[in-house]
Short mmCIF file of C-alpha atoms in Angstrom, two decimals:
data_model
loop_
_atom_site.label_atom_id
_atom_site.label_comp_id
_atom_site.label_asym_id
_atom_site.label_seq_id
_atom_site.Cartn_x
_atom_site.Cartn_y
_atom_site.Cartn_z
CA UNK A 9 51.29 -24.59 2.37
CA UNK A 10 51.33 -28.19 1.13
CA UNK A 11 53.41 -30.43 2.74
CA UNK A 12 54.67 -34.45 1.97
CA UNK A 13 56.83 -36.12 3.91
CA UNK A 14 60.27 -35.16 2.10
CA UNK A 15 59.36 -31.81 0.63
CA UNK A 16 57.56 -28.70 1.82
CA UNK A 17 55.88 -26.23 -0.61
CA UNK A 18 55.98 -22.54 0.07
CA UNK A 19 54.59 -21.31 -2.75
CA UNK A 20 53.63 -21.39 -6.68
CA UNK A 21 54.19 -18.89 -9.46
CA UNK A 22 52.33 -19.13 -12.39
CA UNK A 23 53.26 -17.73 -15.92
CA UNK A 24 51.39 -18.45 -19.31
CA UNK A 25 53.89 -21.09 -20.38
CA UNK A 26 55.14 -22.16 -16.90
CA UNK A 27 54.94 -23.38 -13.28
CA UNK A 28 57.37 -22.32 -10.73
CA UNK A 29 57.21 -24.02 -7.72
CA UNK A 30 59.43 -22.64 -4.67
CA UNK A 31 59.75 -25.88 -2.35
CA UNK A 32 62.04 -27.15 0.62
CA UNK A 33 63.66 -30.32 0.49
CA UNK A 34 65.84 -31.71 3.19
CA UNK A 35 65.98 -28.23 4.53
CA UNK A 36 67.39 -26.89 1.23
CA UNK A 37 65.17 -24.21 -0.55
CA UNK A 38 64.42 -25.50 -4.26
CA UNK A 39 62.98 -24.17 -7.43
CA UNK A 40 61.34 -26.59 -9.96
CA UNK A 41 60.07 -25.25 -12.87
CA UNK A 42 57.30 -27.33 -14.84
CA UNK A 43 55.80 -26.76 -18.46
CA UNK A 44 52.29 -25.89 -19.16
CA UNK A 45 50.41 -27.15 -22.05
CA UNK A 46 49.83 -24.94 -24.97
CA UNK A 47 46.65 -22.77 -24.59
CA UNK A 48 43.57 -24.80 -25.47
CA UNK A 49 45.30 -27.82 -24.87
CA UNK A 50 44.09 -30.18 -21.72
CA UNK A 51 46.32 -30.50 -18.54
CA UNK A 52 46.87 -33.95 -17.89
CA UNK A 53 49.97 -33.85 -16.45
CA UNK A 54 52.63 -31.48 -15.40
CA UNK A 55 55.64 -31.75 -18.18
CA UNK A 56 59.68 -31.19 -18.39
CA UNK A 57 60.36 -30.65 -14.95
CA UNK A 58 63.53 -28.52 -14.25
CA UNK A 59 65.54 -27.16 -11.15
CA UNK A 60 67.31 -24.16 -10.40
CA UNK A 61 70.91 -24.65 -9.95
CA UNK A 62 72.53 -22.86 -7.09
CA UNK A 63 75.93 -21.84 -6.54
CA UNK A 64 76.39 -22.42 -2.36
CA UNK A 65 75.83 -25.76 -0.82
CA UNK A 66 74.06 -23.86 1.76
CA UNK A 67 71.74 -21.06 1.02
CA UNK A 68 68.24 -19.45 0.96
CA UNK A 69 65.59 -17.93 -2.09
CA UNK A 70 63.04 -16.11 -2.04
CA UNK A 71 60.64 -15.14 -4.89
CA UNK A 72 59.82 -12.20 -6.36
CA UNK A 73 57.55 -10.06 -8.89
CA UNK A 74 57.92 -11.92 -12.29
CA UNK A 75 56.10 -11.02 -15.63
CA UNK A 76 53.25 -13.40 -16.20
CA UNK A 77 53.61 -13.78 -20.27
CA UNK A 78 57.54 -14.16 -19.70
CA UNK A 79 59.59 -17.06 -19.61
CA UNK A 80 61.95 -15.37 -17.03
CA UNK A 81 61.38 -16.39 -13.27
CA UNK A 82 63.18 -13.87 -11.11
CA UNK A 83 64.54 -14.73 -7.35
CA UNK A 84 66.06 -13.04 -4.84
CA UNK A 85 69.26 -15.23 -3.95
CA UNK A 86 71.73 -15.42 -0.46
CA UNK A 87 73.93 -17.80 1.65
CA UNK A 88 76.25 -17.49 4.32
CA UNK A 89 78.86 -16.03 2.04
CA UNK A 90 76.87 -14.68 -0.93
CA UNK A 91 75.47 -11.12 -0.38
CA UNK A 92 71.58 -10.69 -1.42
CA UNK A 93 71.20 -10.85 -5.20
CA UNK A 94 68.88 -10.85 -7.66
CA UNK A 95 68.49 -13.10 -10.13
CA UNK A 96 67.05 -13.69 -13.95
CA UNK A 97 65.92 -17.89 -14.49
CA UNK A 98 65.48 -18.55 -18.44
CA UNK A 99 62.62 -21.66 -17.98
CA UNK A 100 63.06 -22.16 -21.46
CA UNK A 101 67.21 -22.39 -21.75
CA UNK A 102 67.61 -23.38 -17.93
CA UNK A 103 70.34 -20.42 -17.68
CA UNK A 104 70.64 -18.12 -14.49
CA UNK A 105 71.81 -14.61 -14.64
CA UNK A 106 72.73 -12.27 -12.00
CA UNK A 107 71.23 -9.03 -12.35
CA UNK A 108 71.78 -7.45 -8.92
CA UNK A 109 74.18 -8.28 -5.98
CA UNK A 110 74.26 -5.46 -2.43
CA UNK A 111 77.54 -4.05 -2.28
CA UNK A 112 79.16 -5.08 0.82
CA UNK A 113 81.84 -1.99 1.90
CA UNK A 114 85.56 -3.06 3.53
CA UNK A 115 86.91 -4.21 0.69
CA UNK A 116 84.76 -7.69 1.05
CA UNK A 117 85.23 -10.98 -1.11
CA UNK A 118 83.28 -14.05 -1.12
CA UNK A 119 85.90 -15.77 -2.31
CA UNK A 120 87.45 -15.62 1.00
CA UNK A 121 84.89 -17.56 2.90
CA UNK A 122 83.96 -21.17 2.79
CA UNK A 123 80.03 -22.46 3.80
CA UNK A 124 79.14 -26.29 4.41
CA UNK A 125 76.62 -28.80 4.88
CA UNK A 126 77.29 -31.01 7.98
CA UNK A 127 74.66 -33.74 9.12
CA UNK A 128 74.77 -34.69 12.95
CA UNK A 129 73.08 -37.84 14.48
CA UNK A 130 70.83 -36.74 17.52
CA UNK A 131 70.69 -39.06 20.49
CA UNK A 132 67.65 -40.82 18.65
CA UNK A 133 69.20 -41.45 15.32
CA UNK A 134 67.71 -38.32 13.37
CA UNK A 135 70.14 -36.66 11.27
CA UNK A 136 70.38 -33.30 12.18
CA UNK A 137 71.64 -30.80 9.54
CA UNK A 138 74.13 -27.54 10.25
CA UNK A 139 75.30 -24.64 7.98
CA UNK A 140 78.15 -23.78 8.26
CA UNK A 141 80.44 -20.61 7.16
CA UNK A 142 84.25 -19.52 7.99
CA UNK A 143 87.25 -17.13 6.67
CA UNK A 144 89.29 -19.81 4.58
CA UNK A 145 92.18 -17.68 5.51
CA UNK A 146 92.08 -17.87 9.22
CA UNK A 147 90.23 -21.17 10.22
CA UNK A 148 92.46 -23.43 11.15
CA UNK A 149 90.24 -26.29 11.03
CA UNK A 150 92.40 -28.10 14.01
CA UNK A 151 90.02 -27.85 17.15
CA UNK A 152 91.76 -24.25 17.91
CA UNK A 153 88.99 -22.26 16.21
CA UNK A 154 86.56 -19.86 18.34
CA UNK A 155 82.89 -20.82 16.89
CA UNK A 156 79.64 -19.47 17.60
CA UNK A 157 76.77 -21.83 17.51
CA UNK A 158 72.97 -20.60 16.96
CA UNK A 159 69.53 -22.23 17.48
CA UNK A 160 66.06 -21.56 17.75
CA UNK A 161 63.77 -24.59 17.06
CA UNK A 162 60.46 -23.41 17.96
CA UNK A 163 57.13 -22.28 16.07
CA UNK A 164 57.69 -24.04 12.66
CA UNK A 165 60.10 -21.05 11.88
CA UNK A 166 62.94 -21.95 9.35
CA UNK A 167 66.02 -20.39 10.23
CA UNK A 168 67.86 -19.95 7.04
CA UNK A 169 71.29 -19.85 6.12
CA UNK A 170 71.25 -15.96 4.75
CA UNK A 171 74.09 -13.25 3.94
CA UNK A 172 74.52 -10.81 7.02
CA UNK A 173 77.30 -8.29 7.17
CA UNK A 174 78.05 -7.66 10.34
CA UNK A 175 78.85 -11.32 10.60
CA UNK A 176 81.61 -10.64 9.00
CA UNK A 177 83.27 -9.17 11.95
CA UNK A 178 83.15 -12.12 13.40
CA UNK A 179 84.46 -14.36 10.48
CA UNK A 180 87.15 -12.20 9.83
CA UNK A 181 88.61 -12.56 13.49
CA UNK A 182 88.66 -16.31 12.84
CA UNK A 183 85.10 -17.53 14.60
CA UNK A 184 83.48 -20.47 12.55
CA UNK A 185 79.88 -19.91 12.85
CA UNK A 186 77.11 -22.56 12.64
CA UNK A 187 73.17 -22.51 12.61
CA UNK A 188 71.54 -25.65 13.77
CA UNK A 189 68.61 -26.86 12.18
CA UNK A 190 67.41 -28.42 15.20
CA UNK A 191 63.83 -29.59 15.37
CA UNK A 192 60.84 -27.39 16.55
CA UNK A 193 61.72 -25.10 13.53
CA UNK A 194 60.62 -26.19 10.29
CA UNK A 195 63.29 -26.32 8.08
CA UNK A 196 62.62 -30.55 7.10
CA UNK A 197 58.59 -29.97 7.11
CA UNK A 198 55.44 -30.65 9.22
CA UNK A 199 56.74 -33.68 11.40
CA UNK A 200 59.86 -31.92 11.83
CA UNK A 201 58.25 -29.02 13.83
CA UNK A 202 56.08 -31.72 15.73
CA UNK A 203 58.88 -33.42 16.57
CA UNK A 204 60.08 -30.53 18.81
CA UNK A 205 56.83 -29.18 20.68
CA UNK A 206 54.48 -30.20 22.83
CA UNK A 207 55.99 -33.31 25.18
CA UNK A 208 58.62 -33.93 22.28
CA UNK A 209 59.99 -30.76 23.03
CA UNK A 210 63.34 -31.64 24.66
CA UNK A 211 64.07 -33.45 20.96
CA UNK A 212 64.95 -29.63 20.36
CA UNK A 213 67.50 -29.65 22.91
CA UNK A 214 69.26 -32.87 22.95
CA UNK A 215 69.32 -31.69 18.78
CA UNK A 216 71.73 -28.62 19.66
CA UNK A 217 73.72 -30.47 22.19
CA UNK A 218 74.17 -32.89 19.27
CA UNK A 219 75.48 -30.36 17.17
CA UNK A 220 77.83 -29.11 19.44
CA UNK A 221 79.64 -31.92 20.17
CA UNK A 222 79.86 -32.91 16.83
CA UNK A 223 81.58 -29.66 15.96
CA UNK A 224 83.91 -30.69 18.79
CA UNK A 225 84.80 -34.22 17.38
CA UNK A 226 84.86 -32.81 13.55
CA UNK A 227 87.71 -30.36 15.53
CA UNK A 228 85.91 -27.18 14.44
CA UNK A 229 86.33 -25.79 18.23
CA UNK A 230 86.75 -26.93 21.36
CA UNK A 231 84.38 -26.82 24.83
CA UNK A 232 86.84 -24.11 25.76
CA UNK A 233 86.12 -22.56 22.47
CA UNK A 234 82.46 -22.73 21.72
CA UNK A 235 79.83 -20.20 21.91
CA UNK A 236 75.91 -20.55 21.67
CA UNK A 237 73.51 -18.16 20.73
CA UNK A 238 69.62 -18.01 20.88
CA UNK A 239 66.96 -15.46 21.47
CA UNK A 240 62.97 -15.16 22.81
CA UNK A 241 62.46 -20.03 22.33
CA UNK A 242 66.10 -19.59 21.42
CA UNK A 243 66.74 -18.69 24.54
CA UNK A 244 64.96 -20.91 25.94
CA UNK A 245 66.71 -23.31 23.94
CA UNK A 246 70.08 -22.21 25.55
CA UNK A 247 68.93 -22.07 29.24
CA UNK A 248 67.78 -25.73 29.03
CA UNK A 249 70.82 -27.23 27.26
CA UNK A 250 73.09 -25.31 30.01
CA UNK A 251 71.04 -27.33 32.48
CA UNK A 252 71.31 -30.42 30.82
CA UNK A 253 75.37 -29.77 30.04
CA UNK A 254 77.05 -27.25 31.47
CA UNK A 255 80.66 -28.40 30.84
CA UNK A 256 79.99 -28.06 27.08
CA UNK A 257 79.61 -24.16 26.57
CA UNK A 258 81.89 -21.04 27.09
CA UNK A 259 79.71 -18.05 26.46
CA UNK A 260 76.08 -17.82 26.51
CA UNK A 261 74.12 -15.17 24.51
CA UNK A 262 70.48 -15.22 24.80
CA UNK A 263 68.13 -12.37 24.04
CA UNK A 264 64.88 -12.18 25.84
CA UNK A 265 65.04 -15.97 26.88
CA UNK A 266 61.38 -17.72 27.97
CA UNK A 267 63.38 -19.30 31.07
CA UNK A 268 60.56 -19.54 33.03
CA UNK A 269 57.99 -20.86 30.67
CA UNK A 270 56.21 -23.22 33.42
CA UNK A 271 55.60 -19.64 35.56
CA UNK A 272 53.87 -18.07 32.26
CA UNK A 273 51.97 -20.49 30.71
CA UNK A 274 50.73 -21.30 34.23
CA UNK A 275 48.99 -17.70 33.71
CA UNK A 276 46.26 -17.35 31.16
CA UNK A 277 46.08 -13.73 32.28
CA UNK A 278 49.56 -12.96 30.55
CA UNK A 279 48.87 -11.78 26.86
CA UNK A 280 49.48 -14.60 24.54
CA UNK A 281 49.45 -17.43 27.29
CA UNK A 282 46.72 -19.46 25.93
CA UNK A 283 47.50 -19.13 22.33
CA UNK A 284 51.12 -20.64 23.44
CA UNK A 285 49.35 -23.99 24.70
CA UNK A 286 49.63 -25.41 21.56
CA UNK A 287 53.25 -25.17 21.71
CA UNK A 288 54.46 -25.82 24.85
CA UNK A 289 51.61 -27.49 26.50
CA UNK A 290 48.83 -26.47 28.83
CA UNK A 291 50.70 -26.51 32.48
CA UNK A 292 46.95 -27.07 33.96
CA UNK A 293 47.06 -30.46 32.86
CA UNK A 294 49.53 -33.07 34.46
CA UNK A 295 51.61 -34.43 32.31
CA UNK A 296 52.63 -31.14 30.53
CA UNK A 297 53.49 -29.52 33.76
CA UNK A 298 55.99 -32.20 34.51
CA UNK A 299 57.21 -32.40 31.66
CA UNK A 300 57.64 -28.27 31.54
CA UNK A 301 59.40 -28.51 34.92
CA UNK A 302 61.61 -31.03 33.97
CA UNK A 303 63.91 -28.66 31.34
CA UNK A 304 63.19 -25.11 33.53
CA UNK A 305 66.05 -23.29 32.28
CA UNK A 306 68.95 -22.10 35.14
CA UNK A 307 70.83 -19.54 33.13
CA UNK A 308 69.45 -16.36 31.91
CA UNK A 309 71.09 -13.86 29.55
CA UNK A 310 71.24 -10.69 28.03
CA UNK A 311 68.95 -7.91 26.57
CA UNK A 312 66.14 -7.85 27.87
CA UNK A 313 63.09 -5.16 27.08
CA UNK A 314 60.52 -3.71 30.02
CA UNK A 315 57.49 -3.73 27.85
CA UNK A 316 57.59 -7.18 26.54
CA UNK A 317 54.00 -9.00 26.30
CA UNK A 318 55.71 -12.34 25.48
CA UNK A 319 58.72 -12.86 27.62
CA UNK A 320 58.39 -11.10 30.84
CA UNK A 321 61.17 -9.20 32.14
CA UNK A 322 60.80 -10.53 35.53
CA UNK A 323 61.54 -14.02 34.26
CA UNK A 324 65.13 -13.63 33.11
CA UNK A 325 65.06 -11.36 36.60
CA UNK A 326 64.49 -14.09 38.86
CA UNK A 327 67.19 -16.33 37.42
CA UNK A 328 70.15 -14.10 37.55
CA UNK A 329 69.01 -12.79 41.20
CA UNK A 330 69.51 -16.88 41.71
CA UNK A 331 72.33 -17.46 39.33
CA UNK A 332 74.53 -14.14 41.59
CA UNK A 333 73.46 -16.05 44.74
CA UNK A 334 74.80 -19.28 43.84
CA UNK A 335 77.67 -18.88 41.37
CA UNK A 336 81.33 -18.34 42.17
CA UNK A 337 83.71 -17.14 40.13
CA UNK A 338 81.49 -16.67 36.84
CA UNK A 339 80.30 -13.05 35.38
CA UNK A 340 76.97 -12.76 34.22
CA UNK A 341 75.95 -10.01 33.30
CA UNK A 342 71.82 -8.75 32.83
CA UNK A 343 70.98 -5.95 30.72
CA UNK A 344 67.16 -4.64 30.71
CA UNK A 345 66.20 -2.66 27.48
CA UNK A 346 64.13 0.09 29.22
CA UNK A 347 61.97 1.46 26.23
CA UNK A 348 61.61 -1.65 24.22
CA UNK A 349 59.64 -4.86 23.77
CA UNK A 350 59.79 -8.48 22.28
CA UNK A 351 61.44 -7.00 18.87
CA UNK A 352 63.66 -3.95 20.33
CA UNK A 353 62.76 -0.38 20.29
CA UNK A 354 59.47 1.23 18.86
CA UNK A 355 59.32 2.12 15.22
CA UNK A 356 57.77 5.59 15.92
CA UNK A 357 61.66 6.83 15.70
CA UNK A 358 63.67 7.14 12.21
CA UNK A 359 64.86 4.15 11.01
CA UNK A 360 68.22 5.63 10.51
CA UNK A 361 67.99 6.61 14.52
CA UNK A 362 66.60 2.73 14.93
CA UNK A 363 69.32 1.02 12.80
CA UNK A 364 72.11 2.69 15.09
CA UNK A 365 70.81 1.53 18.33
CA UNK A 366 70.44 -1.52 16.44
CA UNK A 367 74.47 -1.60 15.57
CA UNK A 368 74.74 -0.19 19.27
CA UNK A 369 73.13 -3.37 20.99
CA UNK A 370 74.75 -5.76 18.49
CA UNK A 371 78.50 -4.00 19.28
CA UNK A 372 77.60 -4.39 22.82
CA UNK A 373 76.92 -7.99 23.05
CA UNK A 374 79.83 -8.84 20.53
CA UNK A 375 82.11 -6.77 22.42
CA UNK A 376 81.29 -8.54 25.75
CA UNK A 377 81.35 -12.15 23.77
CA UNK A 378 85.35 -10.94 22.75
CA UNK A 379 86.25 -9.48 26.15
CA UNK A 380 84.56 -12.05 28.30
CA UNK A 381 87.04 -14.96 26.85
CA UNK A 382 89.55 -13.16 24.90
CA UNK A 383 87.88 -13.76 21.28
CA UNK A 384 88.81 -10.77 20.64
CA UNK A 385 92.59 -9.72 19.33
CA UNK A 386 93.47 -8.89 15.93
CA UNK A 387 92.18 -10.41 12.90
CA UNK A 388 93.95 -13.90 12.36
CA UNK A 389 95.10 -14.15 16.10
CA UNK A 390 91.99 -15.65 17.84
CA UNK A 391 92.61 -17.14 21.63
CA UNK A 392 90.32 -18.04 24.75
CA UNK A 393 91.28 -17.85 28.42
CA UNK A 394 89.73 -17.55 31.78
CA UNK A 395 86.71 -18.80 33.45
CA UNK A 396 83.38 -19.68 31.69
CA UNK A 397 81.55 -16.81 31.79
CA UNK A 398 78.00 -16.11 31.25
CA UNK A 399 75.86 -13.25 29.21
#
């Protein structure tokens, strides 16, 4: 991949007449379409650039298999609200048409749901982006809402604002969710992921902490209100911004956290730890090993698998035997996946048999997230109450 400062290229499609060019652009996925010279003629510049209009302000492409002598780019096309679709680009007439969009079952419309673009200023002055999605018909929009707020920010991975179904089930008992874009990942290119590793890593942190209390002063929740949600550097992510605000959070959801990455990367024995330097630092050396120790996450939560080469399951162990000696009133609850690792459970089962334990573990950690703080209720009649909990 070719990066610049403000755009990121993921990858060109070439066709006899045409150039497609799938890019990234202040975290937006882009399509811009040049025209090639006639055959014979010389290149000496790329001509009649054109992009893809799209119909979300939040969303993600993809490309797919095009014919090379056609002047029809087709893309696979999603967003927060808009179920996976295919669709047909004329290069010449710059007209899309849709060709393909997944049924969604329960009597789903898009029309119902709202996404947005937010833009946050972190404690340094970045601007932070946040997608944003919620069920016109029930968000209230008044600080009352439930919301569920997810990060990652790690390993240059872009976490993109796509169409998931069982989402809906939150949506559709009023939550608000929110993905932020926080830096590590690599949503706003190159500088953007090194912006968030090594001994800028806490940039990551004081991001999401950012976002959140923006969505509490733009009044789409409330600290009592708010839930986070990250897994494997995501949760990570959430064990260090409990320790750095605890007062800000409700629920906690974090599957297979690295809350003890000092411990690990302190072990070059562990499968994976040296590879992992170049992320978080080499502990061996001084200055990273400070640093590491200074945002050693306090919470651990949730699902956690025995055979897991990259996030052991003694780490998240350690913290809640800690967490039960110390805390009062607060549940936490730890949940070890016996026969699974980093990813859940082994493929060598049906995929039907794998996509229900899937839906199990999902239902499980949902159901918790509603009964731990009364999310739950009927659809439209959202509340919270009770102590923070943690999961």
């Amino acid at each position: 991949m070719f990066n610049m400062d403000s755009v990121k290229i993921q990858k060109i499609q070439l066709f006899r007449d045409h150039l497609a060019v799938f890019e990234r652009e202040q975290g937006l996925h882009k399509i811009t379409v040049h025209r090639l010279p006639a055959e014979g003629e010389p290149l000496n510049c790329l001509e009649a650039v054109r992009s893809v209009s799209f119909i979300d302000p939040v969303y993600s492409v993809d490309s797919t298999e095009s014919e090379f002598s056609s002047s029809v780019l087709r893309f696979r096309y999603s967003s927060l609200k808009t179920p996976p679709s295919v669709y047909d680009y004329d290069m010449d007439s710059d007209t899309s048409v849709v060709k393909k969009i997944d049924t969604v079952l329960g009597g789903f419309d898009a029309s119902n749901y709202v996404t947005e673009r937010k833009w946050v200023t972190a404690a340094d002055g970045t601007q932070i982006p946040m997608s944003i999605v919620y069920n016109k018909n029930l968000a209230k929009l008044d600080g009352s809402d439930p919301c569920l707020l997810y990060g990652y920010g790690s390993y240059e991975i872009s976490v993109s604002p796509y169409f998931k179904a069982s989402r809906l089930s939150l949506l559709d008992r009023g939550f608000i969710y929110v993905i932020a874009h926080v830096r590590g990942g690599g949503e706003m290119g190159r500088q953007w992921y090194e912006n968030g590793k090594l001994l800028k890593n806490k940039n990551t942190f004081t991001d999401f902490i950012a976002c959140a209390e923006a969505l509490i002063e733009l009044k789409y929740c409330s600290k009592e209100k708010l839930c986070v949600e990250g897994r494997s550097a995501g949760g990570l992510l959430m064990g260090a911004v409990l320790n750095m605000r605890p007062d800000l959070f409700k629920v906690v959801v974090a599957g297979v956290p690295f809350v003890d990455a000092l411990t690990t990367m302190l072990d070059p024995t562990i499968s994976l730890t040296t590879s992992e330097w170049e992320e978080w630092g080499d502990p061996m050396k001084e200055e990273y090993y400070f640093y590491m120790k200074s945002y050693s996450p306090v919470v651990n939560v949730s699902i956690l698998p025995l055979f897991d080469p990259r996030v052991m399951y003694s780490e998240p162990a350690q913290f809640v035997a800690k967490l039960r000696e110390m805390k009062t009133d607060n549940l936490l609850l730890f949940k070890c996946e016996l026969g699974a690792g980093h990813f859940s459970k082994s493929g060598r089962k049906k995929r039907t048999v794998l996509l229900w334990r899937k839906i199990r573990q999902k239902s499980a950690i949902w159901g918790f997230r509603f009964e731990s703080d009364g999310y739950g209720g009927s659809t439209g009649s959202t509340y919270l109450s009770g102590e923070r909990r943690y999961f």
